[in-house]
XYZ file of C-alpha atoms in Angstrom:
759
model
C -7.971 46.609 0.991
C -7.718 50.385 1.500
C -9.578 50.586 -2.323
C -12.481 48.389 -0.644
C -13.095 50.302 2.523
C -12.815 53.977 -0.145
C -16.564 54.692 0.449
C -16.758 58.249 -0.239
C -14.340 60.947 1.145
C -17.364 61.385 4.160
C -16.226 57.601 4.729
C -12.603 57.794 5.565
C -13.094 58.914 9.545
C -14.095 55.431 9.399
C -10.511 54.335 9.154
C -9.368 56.698 12.131
C -10.538 54.245 14.689
C -12.344 54.542 17.662
C -11.010 57.473 18.940
C -11.784 59.523 16.338
C -15.087 58.107 15.956
C -15.591 59.414 19.593
C -14.404 62.837 19.221
C -16.334 63.152 16.002
C -19.518 61.303 17.484
C -19.109 64.605 20.433
C -19.055 66.695 17.362
C -22.280 65.690 15.612
C -23.873 65.013 18.788
C -26.538 67.409 18.317
C -27.494 65.740 15.176
C -27.460 62.536 16.928
C -31.074 62.219 17.878
C -31.935 62.332 14.043
C -29.497 60.103 12.853
C -31.209 57.261 13.940
C -34.484 58.538 12.459
C -32.491 59.147 9.185
C -30.792 55.674 8.998
C -34.209 53.990 10.184
C -35.978 55.821 6.650
C -32.673 55.120 5.007
C -33.079 51.218 5.652
C -36.843 51.151 4.448
C -36.396 52.892 1.374
C -34.015 50.262 0.618
C -35.584 47.221 1.670
C -37.609 46.573 -1.544
C -34.020 46.881 -3.272
C -32.277 44.614 -1.014
C -31.747 42.368 -4.029
C -29.970 44.819 -5.901
C -27.785 45.496 -3.001
C -27.189 41.747 -2.381
C -26.300 41.156 -6.075
C -24.056 44.309 -5.919
C -22.067 42.669 -2.495
C -21.730 39.591 -3.981
C -20.521 40.791 -7.195
C -17.590 42.861 -5.308
C -16.621 39.714 -3.144
C -16.723 37.772 -6.350
C -14.272 40.602 -8.056
C -11.881 40.282 -5.022
C -11.985 36.857 -4.287
C -12.806 34.658 -7.310
C -10.929 31.516 -6.196
C -14.027 30.719 -4.171
C -16.253 30.401 -6.943
C -14.549 26.988 -8.005
C -16.515 25.364 -5.424
C -19.941 24.587 -6.689
C -21.205 25.210 -2.871
C -19.952 28.284 -1.753
C -20.870 29.777 -5.207
C -24.693 28.981 -4.660
C -24.000 29.405 -0.814
C -22.321 32.838 -0.567
C -24.765 34.916 -2.032
C -27.886 33.419 0.528
C -25.472 34.282 3.011
C -24.948 38.188 1.799
C -28.433 38.605 1.461
C -29.100 37.667 5.188
C -26.539 39.611 5.830
C -28.113 42.927 4.045
C -31.526 41.939 5.227
C -29.900 41.623 8.923
C -28.030 45.402 8.910
C -31.088 46.878 7.043
C -33.295 45.842 10.056
C -30.573 47.002 12.730
C -31.265 50.277 10.956
C -34.900 50.362 10.310
C -36.151 49.503 14.417
C -32.627 50.998 15.781
C -31.964 47.170 17.287
C -28.961 47.025 19.954
C -25.971 45.865 17.131
C -24.406 44.240 20.423
C -27.190 41.550 20.484
C -26.396 40.603 17.264
C -25.586 36.821 16.407
C -24.298 35.361 13.122
C -26.934 34.008 10.704
C -27.102 30.468 10.414
C -26.429 30.935 6.689
C -23.420 32.767 7.355
C -22.150 29.553 9.680
C -23.134 27.470 6.881
C -20.480 29.589 4.628
C -17.788 29.149 7.374
C -18.604 25.293 7.495
C -18.164 25.219 4.030
C -14.750 27.288 3.866
C -13.341 25.006 6.763
C -14.572 21.437 4.620
C -12.915 23.104 1.675
C -9.877 24.069 3.125
C -10.353 27.076 2.758
C -7.776 29.314 4.544
C -9.347 31.188 7.274
C -7.772 34.406 6.571
C -10.162 34.262 2.882
C -13.288 34.060 5.364
C -12.489 36.945 7.323
C -11.283 39.328 4.145
C -15.031 38.051 2.783
C -16.600 39.483 5.673
C -14.690 42.894 5.275
C -15.480 43.215 1.787
C -18.778 42.066 1.888
C -19.400 44.984 4.815
C -17.516 47.625 3.246
C -19.752 46.742 0.211
C -22.870 47.522 1.960
C -21.684 50.396 3.619
C -20.657 51.840 0.870
C -24.023 51.108 -1.064
C -25.751 52.717 2.172
C -23.858 55.842 2.587
C -24.235 56.759 -1.535
C -28.098 56.048 -0.781
C -28.008 58.386 2.551
C -25.867 61.077 0.326
C -28.616 60.766 -2.153
C -31.566 61.579 0.489
C -30.408 64.889 2.002
C -28.183 67.604 1.533
C -27.427 68.408 5.297
C -23.516 67.295 5.524
C -23.418 67.805 9.065
C -26.308 64.786 9.096
C -24.735 62.696 6.535
C -21.439 63.064 8.018
C -23.060 61.837 11.429
C -24.805 59.131 9.364
C -21.337 57.718 8.314
C -19.781 58.079 11.730
C -22.679 55.657 13.035
C -23.152 53.929 10.452
C -18.550 52.727 10.589
C -18.784 52.070 14.406
C -21.819 50.045 13.910
C -20.434 48.007 10.996
C -17.305 47.697 13.874
C -19.296 45.739 16.453
C -21.360 43.845 13.669
C -18.280 42.745 11.975
C -16.605 41.438 15.417
C -19.538 39.657 16.791
C -20.623 37.763 13.781
C -16.973 36.720 12.395
C -16.432 35.839 15.438
C -19.290 33.292 15.489
C -18.351 32.507 11.923
C -14.743 31.820 13.133
C -15.720 29.550 15.578
C -17.888 27.361 13.689
C -14.941 27.402 11.133
C -12.575 26.347 13.383
C -15.183 23.278 14.841
C -15.797 22.452 11.367
C -11.807 21.989 10.664
C -11.285 20.263 14.071
C -14.202 17.805 12.987
C -12.646 17.458 9.612
C -8.969 16.749 10.910
C -10.606 14.360 13.354
C -12.662 12.524 10.944
C -9.452 12.427 8.758
C -7.491 11.063 11.554
C -9.983 8.238 12.424
C -9.658 8.004 8.587
C -6.138 7.050 8.297
C -6.127 5.393 11.813
C -8.909 2.944 10.112
C -6.717 2.375 7.455
C -4.083 1.605 9.335
C -5.889 -0.880 11.223
C -8.236 -2.287 8.105
C -5.421 -2.672 5.087
C -3.136 -5.201 5.518
C -4.527 -7.599 7.876
C -3.619 -10.687 5.342
C -0.681 -11.208 3.450
C -2.992 -11.674 0.046
C -2.511 -9.450 -2.412
C -6.023 -9.165 -4.172
C -7.759 -9.190 -0.293
C -4.983 -6.265 0.757
C -6.201 -4.320 -2.471
C -9.750 -4.925 -1.517
C -9.492 -3.495 2.329
C -8.342 -0.145 0.532
C -10.967 0.185 -1.640
C -13.463 -0.978 1.339
C -12.000 1.718 3.067
C -12.040 4.864 1.054
C -15.570 4.765 0.697
C -16.419 4.847 4.060
C -17.222 9.005 4.221
C -14.556 9.653 0.882
C -15.297 8.738 -1.895
C -18.362 6.929 -3.588
C -16.230 4.639 -5.683
C -12.535 2.937 -5.237
C -10.776 1.007 -8.068
C -7.773 -0.226 -7.413
C -5.789 -1.784 -10.462
C -1.780 -3.534 -10.020
C 0.746 -3.631 -12.772
C 0.501 -7.084 -13.834
C 4.325 -7.683 -13.193
C 3.273 -7.309 -9.875
C 2.422 -10.537 -9.623
C 4.849 -12.027 -11.967
C 8.445 -10.810 -10.415
C 10.083 -10.701 -7.198
C 10.952 -6.926 -8.141
C 8.710 -4.493 -9.924
C 10.764 -2.735 -13.198
C 9.582 0.731 -13.988
C 6.410 1.105 -15.406
C 6.456 1.188 -19.511
C 4.533 3.740 -21.864
C 1.471 1.807 -21.883
C 1.873 -1.074 -19.068
C -1.040 -3.818 -18.586
C -3.050 -3.437 -15.437
C -4.863 -6.058 -13.529
C -8.024 -4.855 -11.892
C -8.065 -6.362 -8.612
C -10.129 -4.504 -6.290
C -13.358 -1.833 -6.386
C -16.229 -1.297 -3.723
C -19.274 1.368 -4.261
C -21.134 3.167 -1.617
C -24.215 1.642 -3.001
C -24.699 -2.208 -2.741
C -24.471 -4.284 -5.809
C -21.626 -2.246 -7.102
C -24.311 -0.533 -9.930
C -21.225 1.716 -11.237
C -18.672 -0.515 -11.382
C -19.604 -3.322 -14.024
C -16.085 -3.519 -15.092
C -15.763 -6.199 -12.872
C -12.584 -7.548 -11.310
C -9.765 -9.768 -12.684
C -9.362 -7.933 -16.216
C -6.708 -6.837 -17.843
C -6.305 -3.587 -19.493
C -3.867 -0.887 -20.486
C -4.322 3.116 -20.502
C -3.152 5.599 -23.705
C -0.133 6.791 -23.341
C -1.258 10.455 -23.535
C -4.301 10.078 -20.519
C -4.043 10.935 -17.110
C -3.804 7.616 -15.561
C -0.920 6.663 -17.963
C 0.637 9.984 -16.458
C 0.323 9.649 -12.721
C 1.757 6.023 -13.429
C 5.085 7.248 -15.035
C 5.540 10.388 -13.319
C 4.661 8.716 -9.844
C 2.691 12.044 -9.008
C -1.309 11.785 -7.952
C -3.378 14.060 -10.150
C -7.165 15.663 -9.266
C -9.777 16.139 -11.712
C -13.113 17.960 -12.326
C -15.068 16.460 -15.007
C -18.614 16.303 -15.968
C -21.155 13.924 -17.607
C -20.637 14.745 -20.769
C -17.244 15.254 -20.504
C -15.657 12.099 -19.069
C -12.512 11.382 -19.769
C -12.437 8.634 -22.627
C -9.969 6.629 -20.736
C -12.613 5.525 -18.306
C -13.949 3.265 -20.714
C -12.027 -0.072 -19.791
C -15.178 -1.862 -20.731
C -18.091 -0.650 -22.711
C -20.333 -1.159 -19.981
C -18.363 0.547 -17.356
C -18.107 3.744 -19.088
C -20.919 3.822 -20.216
C -22.275 3.026 -16.183
C -20.068 6.119 -15.162
C -21.723 8.767 -17.327
C -25.034 7.708 -16.165
C -23.954 8.002 -12.520
C -22.289 11.671 -13.325
C -18.942 11.420 -11.997
C -17.794 14.544 -11.325
C -14.610 14.236 -9.108
C -11.896 11.554 -9.998
C -8.075 11.278 -7.632
C -5.938 9.509 -9.497
C -3.078 7.852 -7.095
C -0.251 5.891 -7.840
C 0.578 2.558 -5.212
C 4.363 3.082 -4.844
C 6.250 1.445 -1.829
C 10.248 0.952 -1.577
C 10.710 3.193 -4.875
C 8.661 1.061 -7.146
C 5.159 1.619 -8.489
C 2.666 -1.210 -7.995
C -0.406 0.367 -9.388
C -2.871 2.568 -9.607
C -5.787 3.970 -6.945
C -8.619 5.613 -8.074
C -11.127 7.333 -6.414
C -14.797 8.916 -8.033
C -17.243 10.940 -6.705
C -21.130 11.480 -7.933
C -23.335 10.910 -5.334
C -21.302 13.504 -3.008
C -22.013 16.655 -4.084
C -18.212 18.201 -2.949
C -15.630 17.833 -5.296
C -12.110 16.724 -3.774
C -10.112 19.585 -2.825
C -6.397 19.117 -2.493
C -6.380 18.346 1.136
C -8.665 15.303 -0.167
C -5.580 14.391 -2.414
C -3.265 14.725 0.542
C -5.601 12.785 2.680
C -6.106 9.778 -0.139
C -1.914 10.194 -0.979
C -1.616 8.475 2.342
C -4.061 6.202 2.546
C -3.059 5.135 -0.732
C 0.943 4.892 0.368
C 0.297 2.742 3.715
C -2.022 -0.081 1.417
C 1.380 0.254 -1.479
C 3.165 -1.106 1.379
C 1.323 -3.681 2.660
C 0.324 -4.591 -0.754
C 4.132 -4.971 -1.146
C 4.702 -6.749 1.818
C 2.189 -9.016 0.254
C 3.362 -9.361 -2.972
C 6.967 -10.100 -1.319
C 5.213 -12.625 0.718
C 3.595 -14.608 -1.983
C 6.272 -14.679 -4.149
C 8.912 -15.894 -1.287
C 5.940 -18.491 -0.127
C 5.586 -19.388 -4.031
C 9.288 -19.705 -4.672
C 9.466 -21.871 -0.919
C 6.242 -24.046 -2.698
C 8.113 -24.598 -5.438
C 11.319 -25.857 -4.349
C 9.446 -27.941 -1.674
C 6.984 -29.402 -4.230
C 9.923 -30.199 -6.414
C 12.110 -31.830 -3.521
C 9.291 -34.102 -2.907
C 8.222 -37.493 -4.625
C 6.023 -36.322 -7.177
C 4.984 -40.333 -8.261
C 6.074 -43.283 -5.865
C 8.278 -45.734 -7.811
C 6.879 -49.317 -9.227
C 8.122 -51.524 -6.235
C 6.469 -54.720 -4.642
C 6.060 -54.109 -1.208
C 3.246 -51.699 -0.615
C 1.024 -49.904 -2.920
C 0.968 -45.916 -1.325
C -0.888 -42.425 -1.523
C 0.502 -39.369 -0.162
C -0.474 -35.531 0.310
C 1.628 -32.519 1.304
C -0.716 -29.371 2.351
C 1.278 -26.137 2.964
C 0.763 -23.864 5.721
C -2.402 -20.769 5.902
C -0.917 -18.714 7.588
C 1.480 -15.953 6.976
C 4.202 -18.159 8.639
C 5.222 -19.502 5.045
C 5.964 -23.105 3.632
C 7.136 -25.290 6.342
C 9.540 -28.245 5.891
C 7.924 -31.095 6.147
C 8.831 -34.141 3.668
C 7.862 -37.799 2.491
C 9.537 -40.040 0.124
C 9.147 -44.135 -0.715
C 12.691 -45.300 -1.336
C 12.805 -48.931 -3.048
C 15.085 -51.423 -1.145
C 17.248 -54.193 -1.853
C 15.595 -57.527 -1.200
C 11.875 -56.049 -2.660
C 12.187 -53.710 0.561
C 11.041 -50.396 0.693
C 11.701 -47.800 2.968
C 8.676 -44.890 4.175
C 10.224 -41.826 5.114
C 8.453 -38.925 6.784
C 10.180 -35.511 8.270
C 9.754 -32.551 9.364
C 12.123 -29.547 9.576
C 10.916 -26.866 12.340
C 10.555 -23.873 10.783
C 9.097 -21.654 8.158
C 10.272 -20.108 4.779
C 12.873 -20.665 1.971
C 15.449 -21.606 4.326
C 13.006 -24.599 5.900
C 12.394 -25.728 2.295
C 15.692 -26.052 1.497
C 16.953 -27.700 5.072
C 14.830 -30.329 4.049
C 15.914 -30.333 0.919
C 19.507 -31.864 1.944
C 17.783 -34.189 4.680
C 15.693 -35.727 1.968
C 18.900 -36.201 0.150
C 20.965 -37.275 3.102
C 18.451 -39.983 3.980
C 18.345 -40.895 0.325
C 21.942 -41.448 -0.109
C 21.780 -43.488 3.548
C 18.763 -45.331 2.018
C 21.155 -46.583 -0.817
C 24.000 -48.035 1.444
C 21.285 -49.800 3.325
C 21.580 -48.610 6.879
C 19.187 -49.910 9.942
C 16.913 -47.526 11.050
C 18.663 -46.266 14.074
C 21.994 -46.073 12.272
C 20.424 -43.979 9.443
C 19.010 -41.243 11.965
C 21.967 -41.511 13.954
C 23.951 -40.089 10.734
C 21.309 -37.932 9.882
C 21.792 -36.206 12.998
C 25.184 -35.556 12.727
C 24.329 -34.076 8.939
C 21.863 -31.670 10.682
C 24.567 -30.918 13.371
C 27.548 -30.465 10.565
C 24.535 -28.167 8.614
C 23.635 -25.937 12.108
C 28.026 -25.662 12.217
C 28.363 -24.292 8.605
C 25.420 -21.900 9.392
C 27.007 -18.367 9.276
C 27.400 -17.628 12.835
C 24.581 -19.518 13.971
C 21.710 -17.124 12.060
C 19.685 -20.475 11.656
C 19.155 -23.227 14.229
C 18.080 -26.023 12.779
C 15.712 -28.738 14.448
C 13.774 -31.380 12.449
C 12.076 -34.655 13.519
C 12.064 -37.855 10.947
C 10.605 -41.419 10.893
C 11.775 -44.080 8.941
C 10.262 -47.225 8.167
C 11.371 -50.532 6.404
C 9.223 -52.748 5.377
C 9.370 -56.440 4.264
C 6.691 -58.027 1.735
C 8.763 -61.295 2.250
C 8.893 -61.491 6.212
C 5.758 -58.819 6.783
C 8.229 -57.190 9.316
C 8.597 -53.681 9.978
C 11.464 -51.836 11.359
C 11.322 -48.401 12.370
C 12.768 -45.583 14.141
C 11.823 -41.905 15.500
C 13.508 -39.169 16.017
C 11.630 -36.622 17.868
C 8.585 -37.912 15.156
C 4.974 -38.974 15.970
C 4.881 -42.556 15.368
C 2.209 -44.103 12.578
C -0.978 -45.771 12.771
C -1.157 -49.201 11.924
C -4.827 -50.232 10.443
C -5.614 -53.789 9.856
C -8.667 -55.331 8.557
C -11.328 -56.639 11.464
C -13.357 -59.399 11.053
C -15.368 -58.779 7.903
C -19.304 -59.825 7.420
C -19.866 -60.863 3.946
C -16.726 -60.401 1.005
C -15.495 -57.498 2.759
C -15.082 -55.607 5.567
C -17.460 -53.263 7.037
C -14.491 -51.673 9.892
C -10.546 -51.419 10.457
C -8.866 -52.161 13.663
C -6.564 -49.010 14.421
C -3.628 -49.179 16.766
C -1.346 -46.577 17.267
C 2.057 -48.379 18.170
C 3.933 -48.134 21.415
C 7.149 -47.841 20.701
C 10.277 -45.680 21.808
C 10.829 -42.268 20.302
C 14.288 -40.640 20.160
C 15.265 -37.375 20.114
C 14.922 -34.845 17.375
C 17.914 -34.176 15.066
C 20.331 -32.109 16.134
C 20.858 -32.584 19.475
C 23.896 -35.238 19.009
C 25.035 -37.658 21.831
C 21.880 -39.542 22.084
C 21.087 -43.049 20.655
C 17.936 -44.273 18.326
C 16.536 -47.213 18.893
C 14.392 -49.693 16.052
C 11.555 -51.337 16.880
C 10.188 -53.963 14.757
C 6.327 -55.343 14.577
C 4.653 -58.066 12.270
C 2.384 -56.667 9.505
C -0.655 -58.214 8.323
C -1.167 -58.335 4.736
C -3.316 -55.741 2.983
C -2.689 -53.344 6.662
C -2.519 -49.714 6.178
C 0.452 -47.841 7.469
C -0.488 -44.139 8.252
C 2.575 -41.775 8.272
C 2.168 -38.080 8.791
C 3.781 -34.998 10.431
C 2.302 -33.256 13.680
C 0.476 -30.259 11.726
C -2.205 -33.657 11.215
C -3.613 -34.120 14.805
C -1.971 -31.092 16.479
C -3.953 -27.719 16.265
C -4.200 -24.576 18.167
C -8.082 -25.282 18.791
C -7.346 -28.849 20.040
C -4.823 -30.734 21.343
C -2.526 -33.801 20.187
C -5.081 -36.650 22.145
C -7.934 -34.863 20.463
C -6.411 -35.267 17.052
C -5.395 -39.000 17.543
C -9.098 -39.709 18.193
C -10.255 -38.137 15.637
C -7.753 -40.141 13.076
C -8.313 -43.214 14.490
C -12.119 -42.621 13.618
C -11.606 -41.895 10.234
C -9.109 -44.459 9.601
C -11.385 -47.041 11.260
C -14.139 -46.643 8.568
C -15.032 -49.356 5.963
C -11.621 -49.087 3.441
C -11.437 -47.325 0.327
C -8.513 -46.436 -2.235
C -5.552 -45.084 -1.099
C -6.529 -41.643 -2.289
C -9.793 -41.765 -0.989
C -8.696 -42.312 2.180
C -5.789 -39.711 1.948
C -9.046 -36.478 0.885
C -11.078 -38.596 3.546
C -8.366 -37.657 6.693
C -7.368 -34.158 5.501
C -11.294 -33.369 5.359
C -12.089 -34.301 8.566
C -9.124 -33.234 10.538
C -8.795 -30.360 8.391
C -11.484 -28.688 7.016
C -9.719 -25.731 7.099
C -6.495 -24.338 5.964
C -3.823 -26.148 8.334
C -1.690 -23.525 10.469
C 1.029 -25.698 10.119
C 2.603 -27.948 6.856
C 1.510 -31.426 6.209
C 2.636 -33.738 4.961
C 0.701 -37.547 4.908
C 1.589 -41.046 3.557
C -0.746 -43.858 3.366
C 0.814 -47.258 2.094
C -1.082 -50.683 2.001
C 1.502 -53.476 2.544
C 1.740 -56.444 0.107
C 2.783 -59.444 0.659
C 5.448 -62.109 -1.680
C 3.886 -65.426 -1.551
C 6.009 -68.560 -0.965
C 6.576 -69.083 -5.219
C 8.167 -65.981 -5.176
C 10.725 -66.684 -2.796
C 13.058 -69.076 -2.775
C 15.459 -70.006 0.143
C 18.532 -72.567 0.973
C 21.217 -72.677 3.738
C 24.428 -73.552 2.602
C 27.169 -75.285 4.377
C 31.065 -73.599 4.256
C 32.702 -76.369 2.080
C 33.765 -74.851 -1.867
C 31.930 -78.465 -3.158
C 28.336 -76.606 -2.118
C 28.870 -74.015 -5.094
C 27.950 -76.829 -7.829
C 24.776 -77.734 -5.895
C 23.743 -74.508 -5.675
C 24.339 -73.214 -8.941
C 21.960 -76.016 -9.679
C 19.052 -74.829 -7.720
C 19.339 -71.688 -9.042
C 19.059 -73.288 -12.545
C 15.743 -75.227 -11.438
C 14.060 -72.061 -9.865
C 14.712 -70.349 -12.759
C 13.272 -73.361 -14.700
C 10.179 -73.223 -12.418
C 9.622 -69.449 -12.795
C 9.820 -69.455 -16.459
C 13.387 -67.579 -16.381
C 15.592 -69.559 -18.624
C 16.663 -67.092 -20.285
C 18.679 -65.739 -17.126
C 19.909 -68.592 -16.034
C 23.598 -68.418 -17.383
C 24.220 -64.744 -15.961
C 22.234 -65.770 -12.682
C 24.622 -68.988 -12.134
C 27.345 -67.597 -12.474
C 26.555 -64.249 -10.226
C 25.670 -67.309 -7.299
C 28.634 -69.169 -7.588
C 30.825 -65.863 -6.977
C 28.779 -64.561 -4.285
C 28.247 -68.062 -2.649
C 32.252 -68.545 -3.271
C 33.005 -64.944 -1.581
C 30.924 -66.001 1.414
C 32.388 -69.550 2.034
C 36.086 -68.170 1.603
C 35.923 -64.642 3.330
C 32.354 -65.025 5.530
C 31.374 -66.394 8.701
C 28.107 -69.480 9.023
C 25.508 -69.442 8.899
C 24.977 -68.943 4.989
C 21.933 -68.335 3.112
C 21.161 -68.093 -0.961
C 17.768 -66.757 -1.201
C 15.965 -65.719 -4.603
C 13.370 -63.332 -4.764
C 11.331 -63.093 -7.964
C 9.018 -59.470 -8.431
C 9.552 -56.649 -10.360
C 13.102 -57.679 -10.744
C 15.236 -61.500 -9.642
C 16.960 -60.590 -7.089
C 19.785 -63.318 -5.778
C 20.873 -62.689 -2.061
C 23.388 -64.151 -0.404
C 24.229 -63.475 3.916
C 26.342 -64.727 6.020
C 27.297 -63.716 9.978
C 30.569 -61.762 9.207
C 30.605 -58.154 9.039
C 33.248 -57.739 6.735
C 32.053 -55.947 3.486
C 33.883 -56.881 0.195
C 35.066 -54.289 -2.539
C 35.698 -53.873 -5.644
C 39.454 -54.327 -6.950
C 40.997 -53.900 -10.138
C 42.961 -57.848 -10.048
C 46.545 -57.744 -12.499
C 46.930 -59.698 -15.150
C 48.676 -62.825 -12.959
C 46.440 -62.883 -10.353
C 44.269 -65.859 -9.385
C 41.720 -63.779 -7.925
C 40.027 -60.687 -7.519
C 38.154 -60.835 -10.387
C 34.322 -62.301 -9.180
C 33.206 -58.965 -7.477
C 33.574 -57.042 -10.424
C 32.196 -59.993 -12.691
C 29.114 -59.618 -10.593
C 29.149 -55.619 -11.118
C 29.508 -55.997 -15.219
C 26.435 -58.432 -14.926
C 23.850 -57.376 -12.640
C 21.836 -54.461 -12.871
C 22.068 -53.343 -9.205
C 24.601 -54.542 -6.729
C 25.320 -53.862 -3.293
C 25.934 -54.775 0.455
C 23.637 -54.155 3.425
C 24.907 -54.174 7.226
C 22.264 -56.396 9.667
C 22.499 -57.174 13.760
C 24.304 -60.226 12.763
C 25.885 -59.728 9.962
C 25.708 -58.708 5.973
C 23.815 -59.204 3.186
C 25.077 -58.994 -0.822
C 22.763 -58.737 -3.028
C 22.531 -58.121 -6.982
C 19.234 -57.392 -9.028
C 18.484 -58.096 -12.708
C 15.884 -57.112 -14.850
C 12.819 -59.733 -16.183
C 12.731 -60.163 -19.668
C 10.531 -58.067 -21.753
C 7.332 -60.047 -21.196
C 7.425 -58.621 -17.341
C 6.407 -60.167 -14.400
C 2.569 -58.977 -13.152
C 3.084 -57.723 -9.401
C 0.737 -59.621 -6.765
C -2.736 -58.676 -6.066
C -4.368 -58.455 -3.160
């Protein structure tokens, strides 16, 4: 610092302060009047050489503060400001102006603002002022020494210039500092606004691609001219991201430009690429450290050439500054964000790098949240779809079509399900249910309840008894949860349709009732509309409450009717009530009937034009009827003598159906089942044979005692009949009714098969 102010031996009194200056000024008071005239003469003489003075001062500042010249705009603006200072000082002395009224020049204010924008410390700004004025003072003193040999006049001139310089520097630097602070505050405010905007605009969804695009959009608002987001390909495939390999595969997921049409972004999104091992992006990914790069049009790194058009376009637009910021969250590197400038003349500085790193860190957490949510949602959805019935089993009672739509909200996949379960006697069970809640827990609970329903259906429980047992299952599952961390609640509708009697028996555990669609009066060959009814039947409590009864209701269903089962997400929404949803559903179902698949699509598109806010399960079944030619029934007296006659009836019926090959096994099974009913059951006793996809023999009586298999000993005279039936039948079982029980046995039809009835 002392060297900067050493103008000449005669300049040293300047350093003694104002007190010394005052004494010296008194000492040289005799020549004071001559000093102003002399300084005016010196200033007039120097004015034609103002450019030389400016160059000398600029060289001095550059040698003392070379770091300023790395900023291109400062390298251009500083000489302009110095030139203005030189002219101002010369004018001040030439015209003997009042230095206390000096104002900082616009060029100097501009330089101060540029210092602030680049984050150059304020002490550098003040030092540049001191160095510049000391250099100018040195040049003026040298000129004064050349113009006169009067040492007293020269000394007085130096003293006057020193006092003038102190006042000039104080006033102009004070104004420059104020401009610097204003610009710095404005820059910090812009930075705070940008950070706040990033917090508000990034992470509004739980979609990985949309979150990355939000980062790119925010970054091009008053920060970068082009923003690019690449994510590791593994981030889309795994629950946890492994450390980035040497040459990781990245996927370009987002980019945004300050110019419409993204002319400098012709690389496009969705493409996969890798960066060379020794490239700057590869190092940033490997080390996790952000990087700031300067480049020129002719020296753009080769790694930008992810595609020929992309690299060529960046060179055309003249990218000059690049930030590479790894996206890191929870200890994992997810990808890389690139920020580029080409239209903005200022290059990125260290403060910009810190700002970009902060924005990218926030975005990385949101991307990781979206990635984790997407993975969990995919897992839950995969689990749920694996548990749901993919293809309805072949059975004669109904034709079905079904749909499952996961919700489109952040809540995740829910616990909605449907099922079609073939039952004995050509009947079918139609099930639809909803587990309260979302996510993996809801999907797993749904799988448990669906399995339980199938197990209870396999033993042919009537609907209200099945729901009672299912209610116990829910209560038991809730008790088994670790300290009640999850409260389990669910609804279920269980319906059984019998194609022989055309009766539908159902019970509801807190679930919405189905719609019944029957063809109305038709004009010509096809019906033009349908009647839609929502049966007013009892609805029991939701599953999991316990202690409350369920009730089975029955109603007759005409042949060719539709049974429409669904979860509440189909008709209920935040924007509409249940009554409105039911009205829309009635309108859709009342239209002329089409295929079941088309009907499902029409229902969903009409009631759910956008992604649903809750999961939706939809099951539509068109009823079939077995005609009298496919069913044979005999009422039997409880007399063992009737067994031989029953065998004969069965044999004759098989002949009528063309199933003589099954006569032997059928007669044997009928004989054993009827004998057991006469011996252990209660009248009335009835035999029914049903021909559909299989041949079913049923014997019913009014006893609730169920038979069971047992192993007969060598000398036992009975106990082998039911075991024999089990060996001969493909399937057999017992179902209980309100009055008693039915024992049934099924056999597969011969290979030629029997076609299903057509409506």
